[in-house]
mmCIF file of C-alpha atoms and ligand atoms in Angstrom:
data_model
loop_
_atom_site.group_PDB
_atom_site.id
_atom_site.type_symbol
_atom_site.label_atom_id
_atom_site.label_comp_id
_atom_site.label_asym_id
_atom_site.label_seq_id
_atom_site.Cartn_x
_atom_site.Cartn_y
_atom_site.Cartn_z
ATOM 1 C CA MET A 188 75.149 200.271 41.888
ATOM 2 C CA ARG A 189 78.695 200.162 43.185
ATOM 3 C CA LYS A 190 78.968 200.923 46.893
ATOM 4 C CA ASN A 191 81.266 203.540 48.417
ATOM 5 C CA ALA A 192 84.147 201.902 50.205
ATOM 6 C CA MET A 193 87.445 202.694 51.854
ATOM 7 C CA VAL A 194 90.273 200.774 53.483
ATOM 8 C CA CYS A 195 91.168 201.713 57.072
ATOM 9 C CA TYR A 196 94.123 200.012 58.706
ATOM 10 C CA PHE A 197 96.502 199.927 61.628
ATOM 11 C CA SER A 198 99.992 198.630 61.001
ATOM 12 C CA ALA A 199 102.783 198.657 63.578
ATOM 13 C CA SER A 200 105.581 197.469 61.302
ATOM 14 C CA GLY A 201 104.345 197.946 57.747
ATOM 15 C CA VAL A 202 103.035 194.504 56.778
ATOM 16 C CA THR A 203 99.318 195.269 57.086
ATOM 17 C CA ALA A 204 99.946 198.652 55.420
ATOM 18 C CA THR A 205 101.269 196.918 52.299
ATOM 19 C CA VAL A 206 98.247 194.631 52.087
ATOM 20 C CA ALA A 207 95.863 197.542 52.782
ATOM 21 C CA LYS A 208 97.321 199.564 49.910
ATOM 22 C CA ASP A 209 97.130 196.562 47.592
ATOM 23 C CA ILE A 210 93.435 196.049 48.401
ATOM 24 C CA ALA A 211 92.729 199.755 47.875
ATOM 25 C CA ASP A 212 94.599 199.692 44.546
ATOM 26 C CA ALA A 213 92.839 196.535 43.437
ATOM 27 C CA ILE A 214 89.373 198.054 43.840
ATOM 28 C CA GLY A 215 90.230 201.735 43.371
ATOM 29 C CA VAL A 216 89.377 203.171 46.799
ATOM 30 C CA VAL A 217 91.179 205.403 49.318
ATOM 31 C CA THR A 218 93.057 204.298 52.421
ATOM 32 C CA TYR A 219 93.146 205.734 55.924
ATOM 33 C CA GLU A 220 95.887 204.827 58.361
ATOM 34 C CA ILE A 221 94.897 204.508 62.006
ATOM 35 C CA GLU A 222 97.974 206.108 63.540
ATOM 36 C CA PRO A 223 98.606 205.661 67.242
ATOM 37 C CA LYS A 224 99.120 208.981 69.015
ATOM 38 C CA VAL A 225 102.242 207.412 70.495
ATOM 39 C CA LYS A 226 103.964 205.265 67.862
ATOM 40 C CA TYR A 227 105.040 201.746 68.815
ATOM 41 C CA THR A 228 108.786 201.275 69.138
ATOM 42 C CA ALA A 229 110.478 197.912 68.544
ATOM 43 C CA ASP A 230 110.657 197.552 72.305
ATOM 44 C CA ASP A 231 106.908 198.237 72.614
ATOM 45 C CA LEU A 232 106.270 195.393 70.169
ATOM 46 C CA ASN A 233 108.433 192.854 71.976
ATOM 47 C CA TRP A 234 105.930 190.086 72.672
ATOM 48 C CA GLN A 235 108.542 188.086 74.538
ATOM 49 C CA LYS A 236 108.752 190.738 77.230
ATOM 50 C CA ASP A 237 105.895 190.398 79.719
ATOM 51 C CA ASP A 238 105.595 194.101 80.438
ATOM 52 C CA SER A 239 106.174 195.461 76.934
ATOM 53 C CA ARG A 240 103.597 198.062 75.910
ATOM 54 C CA SER A 241 101.833 195.722 73.461
ATOM 55 C CA ASN A 242 101.606 192.990 76.090
ATOM 56 C CA ARG A 243 100.312 195.375 78.743
ATOM 57 C CA GLU A 244 97.631 196.576 76.326
ATOM 58 C CA MET A 245 96.634 193.078 75.276
ATOM 59 C CA ASN A 246 96.490 191.914 78.892
ATOM 60 C CA ASP A 247 93.999 194.683 79.649
ATOM 61 C CA VAL A 248 90.678 194.262 77.829
ATOM 62 C CA LYS A 249 89.847 197.863 78.683
ATOM 63 C CA SER A 250 92.989 199.346 77.153
ATOM 64 C CA ARG A 251 92.182 201.887 74.422
ATOM 65 C CA PRO A 252 95.383 203.353 72.936
ATOM 66 C CA GLU A 253 94.767 206.852 71.605
ATOM 67 C CA ILE A 254 94.590 207.534 67.893
ATOM 68 C CA GLY A 255 96.547 210.517 66.552
ATOM 69 C CA GLY A 256 96.806 212.105 63.106
ATOM 70 C CA GLU A 257 93.906 213.270 60.984
ATOM 71 C CA PRO A 258 90.436 211.885 61.690
ATOM 72 C CA ALA A 259 88.996 209.399 59.212
ATOM 73 C CA ASN A 260 86.277 210.617 56.899
ATOM 74 C CA ILE A 261 83.920 207.670 56.829
ATOM 75 C CA ASP A 262 80.811 209.735 56.025
ATOM 76 C CA GLY A 263 79.033 208.404 52.992
ATOM 77 C CA MET A 264 80.911 205.113 53.072
ATOM 78 C CA ASP A 265 78.835 201.953 52.777
ATOM 79 C CA VAL A 266 81.689 199.535 53.325
ATOM 80 C CA ILE A 267 84.785 199.878 55.500
ATOM 81 C CA PHE A 268 87.563 197.350 55.029
ATOM 82 C CA LEU A 269 89.355 197.328 58.391
ATOM 83 C CA GLY A 270 92.806 195.802 58.649
ATOM 84 C CA PHE A 271 95.229 195.049 61.490
ATOM 85 C CA PRO A 272 98.047 192.739 62.575
ATOM 86 C CA ILE A 273 96.900 189.931 64.856
ATOM 87 C CA TRP A 274 98.264 190.408 68.370
ATOM 88 C CA TRP A 275 97.872 187.511 70.766
ATOM 89 C CA TYR A 276 95.302 185.815 68.540
ATOM 90 C CA THR A 277 93.042 188.846 68.269
ATOM 91 C CA ALA A 278 92.819 192.474 67.083
ATOM 92 C CA PRO A 279 95.069 195.072 68.756
ATOM 93 C CA ARG A 280 93.237 197.309 71.249
ATOM 94 C CA ILE A 281 93.616 200.360 68.995
ATOM 95 C CA ILE A 282 91.070 198.681 66.713
ATOM 96 C CA ASN A 283 88.615 198.873 69.626
ATOM 97 C CA THR A 284 89.472 202.560 69.987
ATOM 98 C CA PHE A 285 88.690 203.078 66.303
ATOM 99 C CA LEU A 286 85.408 201.130 66.410
ATOM 100 C CA GLU A 287 84.294 203.106 69.472
ATOM 101 C CA GLU A 288 85.270 206.522 68.083
ATOM 102 C CA TYR A 289 83.192 206.443 64.916
ATOM 103 C CA ASP A 290 79.579 205.793 64.051
ATOM 104 C CA PHE A 291 79.255 202.706 61.895
ATOM 105 C CA SER A 292 75.472 202.612 61.713
ATOM 106 C CA GLY A 293 74.265 201.753 58.229
ATOM 107 C CA LYS A 294 77.750 200.584 57.253
ATOM 108 C CA HIS A 295 79.269 197.186 56.676
ATOM 109 C CA VAL A 296 82.691 196.416 58.158
ATOM 110 C CA VAL A 297 84.863 193.802 56.443
ATOM 111 C CA LEU A 298 87.918 192.736 58.440
ATOM 112 C CA PHE A 299 91.313 191.677 57.167
ATOM 113 C CA ALA A 300 94.471 190.857 59.052
ATOM 114 C CA THR A 301 98.077 189.832 58.681
ATOM 115 C CA SER A 302 99.834 187.553 61.137
ATOM 116 C CA GLY A 303 102.656 185.088 61.599
ATOM 117 C CA GLY A 304 100.158 182.294 61.042
ATOM 118 C CA THR A 305 97.143 182.793 63.319
ATOM 119 C CA ASP A 306 93.860 182.876 61.412
ATOM 120 C CA ILE A 307 91.402 185.772 61.649
ATOM 121 C CA GLU A 308 88.387 183.804 62.911
ATOM 122 C CA ARG A 309 88.883 184.571 66.584
ATOM 123 C CA SER A 310 89.434 188.281 65.862
ATOM 124 C CA ILE A 311 86.149 188.356 63.954
ATOM 125 C CA LYS A 312 84.310 186.620 66.774
ATOM 126 C CA ASP A 313 85.814 188.859 69.463
ATOM 127 C CA LEU A 314 84.890 192.067 67.620
ATOM 128 C CA GLN A 315 81.399 190.810 66.754
ATOM 129 C CA ASN A 316 80.789 189.946 70.402
ATOM 130 C CA SER A 317 82.084 193.320 71.617
ATOM 131 C CA TYR A 318 80.201 195.436 69.077
ATOM 132 C CA THR A 319 76.886 193.766 68.449
ATOM 133 C CA ARG A 320 75.446 196.880 66.806
ATOM 134 C CA ILE A 321 78.113 196.989 64.100
ATOM 135 C CA HIS A 322 77.366 194.996 60.968
ATOM 136 C CA PHE A 323 80.460 192.865 60.397
ATOM 137 C CA ASP A 324 80.665 190.996 57.112
ATOM 138 C CA GLY A 325 83.357 188.527 58.159
ATOM 139 C CA GLY A 326 86.907 188.839 56.967
ATOM 140 C CA LYS A 327 90.070 187.213 55.731
ATOM 141 C CA LYS A 328 93.686 186.740 56.727
ATOM 142 C CA LEU A 329 95.813 187.994 53.876
ATOM 143 C CA ASP A 330 99.494 187.701 53.098
ATOM 144 C CA VAL A 331 101.825 190.254 51.571
ATOM 145 C CA GLY A 332 102.162 189.527 47.883
ATOM 146 C CA THR A 333 98.633 188.216 47.393
ATOM 147 C CA PRO A 334 98.032 188.865 43.674
ATOM 148 C CA LYS A 335 95.917 191.942 42.923
ATOM 149 C CA GLN A 336 93.516 189.791 40.933
ATOM 150 C CA GLU A 337 92.853 187.648 43.996
ATOM 151 C CA LEU A 338 92.417 190.727 46.199
ATOM 152 C CA ARG A 339 90.041 192.251 43.670
ATOM 153 C CA ALA A 340 87.989 189.052 43.466
ATOM 154 C CA TRP A 341 87.710 188.958 47.261
ATOM 155 C CA ALA A 342 87.058 192.657 47.917
ATOM 156 C CA SER A 343 84.799 193.434 44.996
ATOM 157 C CA LYS A 344 82.052 191.088 46.192
ATOM 158 C CA TYR A 345 81.502 193.442 49.133
ATOM 159 C CA VAL A 346 81.275 196.589 47.031
ATOM 160 C CA SER A 347 79.243 195.507 44.028
HETATM 161 C C1 LIG B 3 102.626 192.026 70.234
HETATM 162 C C2 LIG B 3 102.511 191.107 69.070
HETATM 163 C C3 LIG B 3 101.730 189.970 69.158
HETATM 164 C C4 LIG B 3 101.588 189.104 68.061
HETATM 165 N N1 LIG B 3 100.781 188.012 68.177
HETATM 166 C C5 LIG B 3 100.641 187.172 67.120
HETATM 167 C C6 LIG B 3 99.768 186.038 67.181
HETATM 168 O O1 LIG B 3 99.074 185.804 68.159
HETATM 169 N N2 LIG B 3 99.718 185.211 66.100
HETATM 170 C C7 LIG B 3 100.470 185.431 64.969
HETATM 171 O O2 LIG B 3 100.390 184.651 64.033
HETATM 172 N N3 LIG B 3 101.268 186.530 64.863
HETATM 173 C C8 LIG B 3 101.369 187.393 65.900
HETATM 174 N N4 LIG B 3 102.176 188.506 65.786
HETATM 175 C C9 LIG B 3 102.836 188.777 64.483
HETATM 176 C C10 LIG B 3 102.092 189.846 63.665
HETATM 177 O O3 LIG B 3 100.697 189.554 63.590
HETATM 178 C C11 LIG B 3 102.634 189.922 62.230
HETATM 179 O O4 LIG B 3 104.016 190.101 62.233
HETATM 180 C C12 LIG B 3 101.935 191.045 61.438
HETATM 181 O O5 LIG B 3 101.991 190.740 60.059
HETATM 182 C C13 LIG B 3 102.567 192.416 61.671
HETATM 183 O O6 LIG B 3 101.839 193.387 60.929
HETATM 184 P P1 LIG B 3 102.215 194.939 60.889
HETATM 185 O O7 LIG B 3 103.602 195.032 60.246
HETATM 186 O O8 LIG B 3 101.187 195.541 60.012
HETATM 187 O O9 LIG B 3 102.227 195.463 62.280
HETATM 188 C C14 LIG B 3 102.308 189.371 66.854
HETATM 189 C C15 LIG B 3 103.104 190.524 66.782
HETATM 190 C C16 LIG B 3 103.203 191.384 67.857
HETATM 191 C C17 LIG B 3 104.056 192.621 67.735
#
């Protein structure tokens, strides 16, 4: 039987959002955007500035940026595809906020990420180590423009 799935994602500048929507389209499931309560400005995202908001958050393992918008309805979902941009080789802290705010027991979480080149392996390891009770099913770095067929082939193995 086909499993219930959805695609949840955080995207500061739209790249991960595009990939998230393509995955959702490819397998016919809904998306949920993890919206920061306080949106990131271009200045916030300036990784070359030591004290930019993103750098301050990433330098503080305990940082948990607040999520705004509507809550996610993950009830009844067997599989959550969870996407984010890689920040300083790992997942942005708002992904920790999301993983700590919801109950993932009985669910499988499949990660995906976009980046300027960094692979997703370290993000997977970091999240697995932080949340040992969540069942992570690995993940994949994906690029904008990945053909739907390829996305479907990748994603459908987790839902069938
Ligand atoms: C604060 C910050 C840190 C980043 N760190 C990395 C990194 O470590 N490795 C990398 O390849 N790209 C890095 N990037 C680039 C983003 O991962 C990339 O542009 C991503 O596709 C943006 O996705 P979004 O538009 O969904 O936010 C960083 C970007 C920002 C803003």
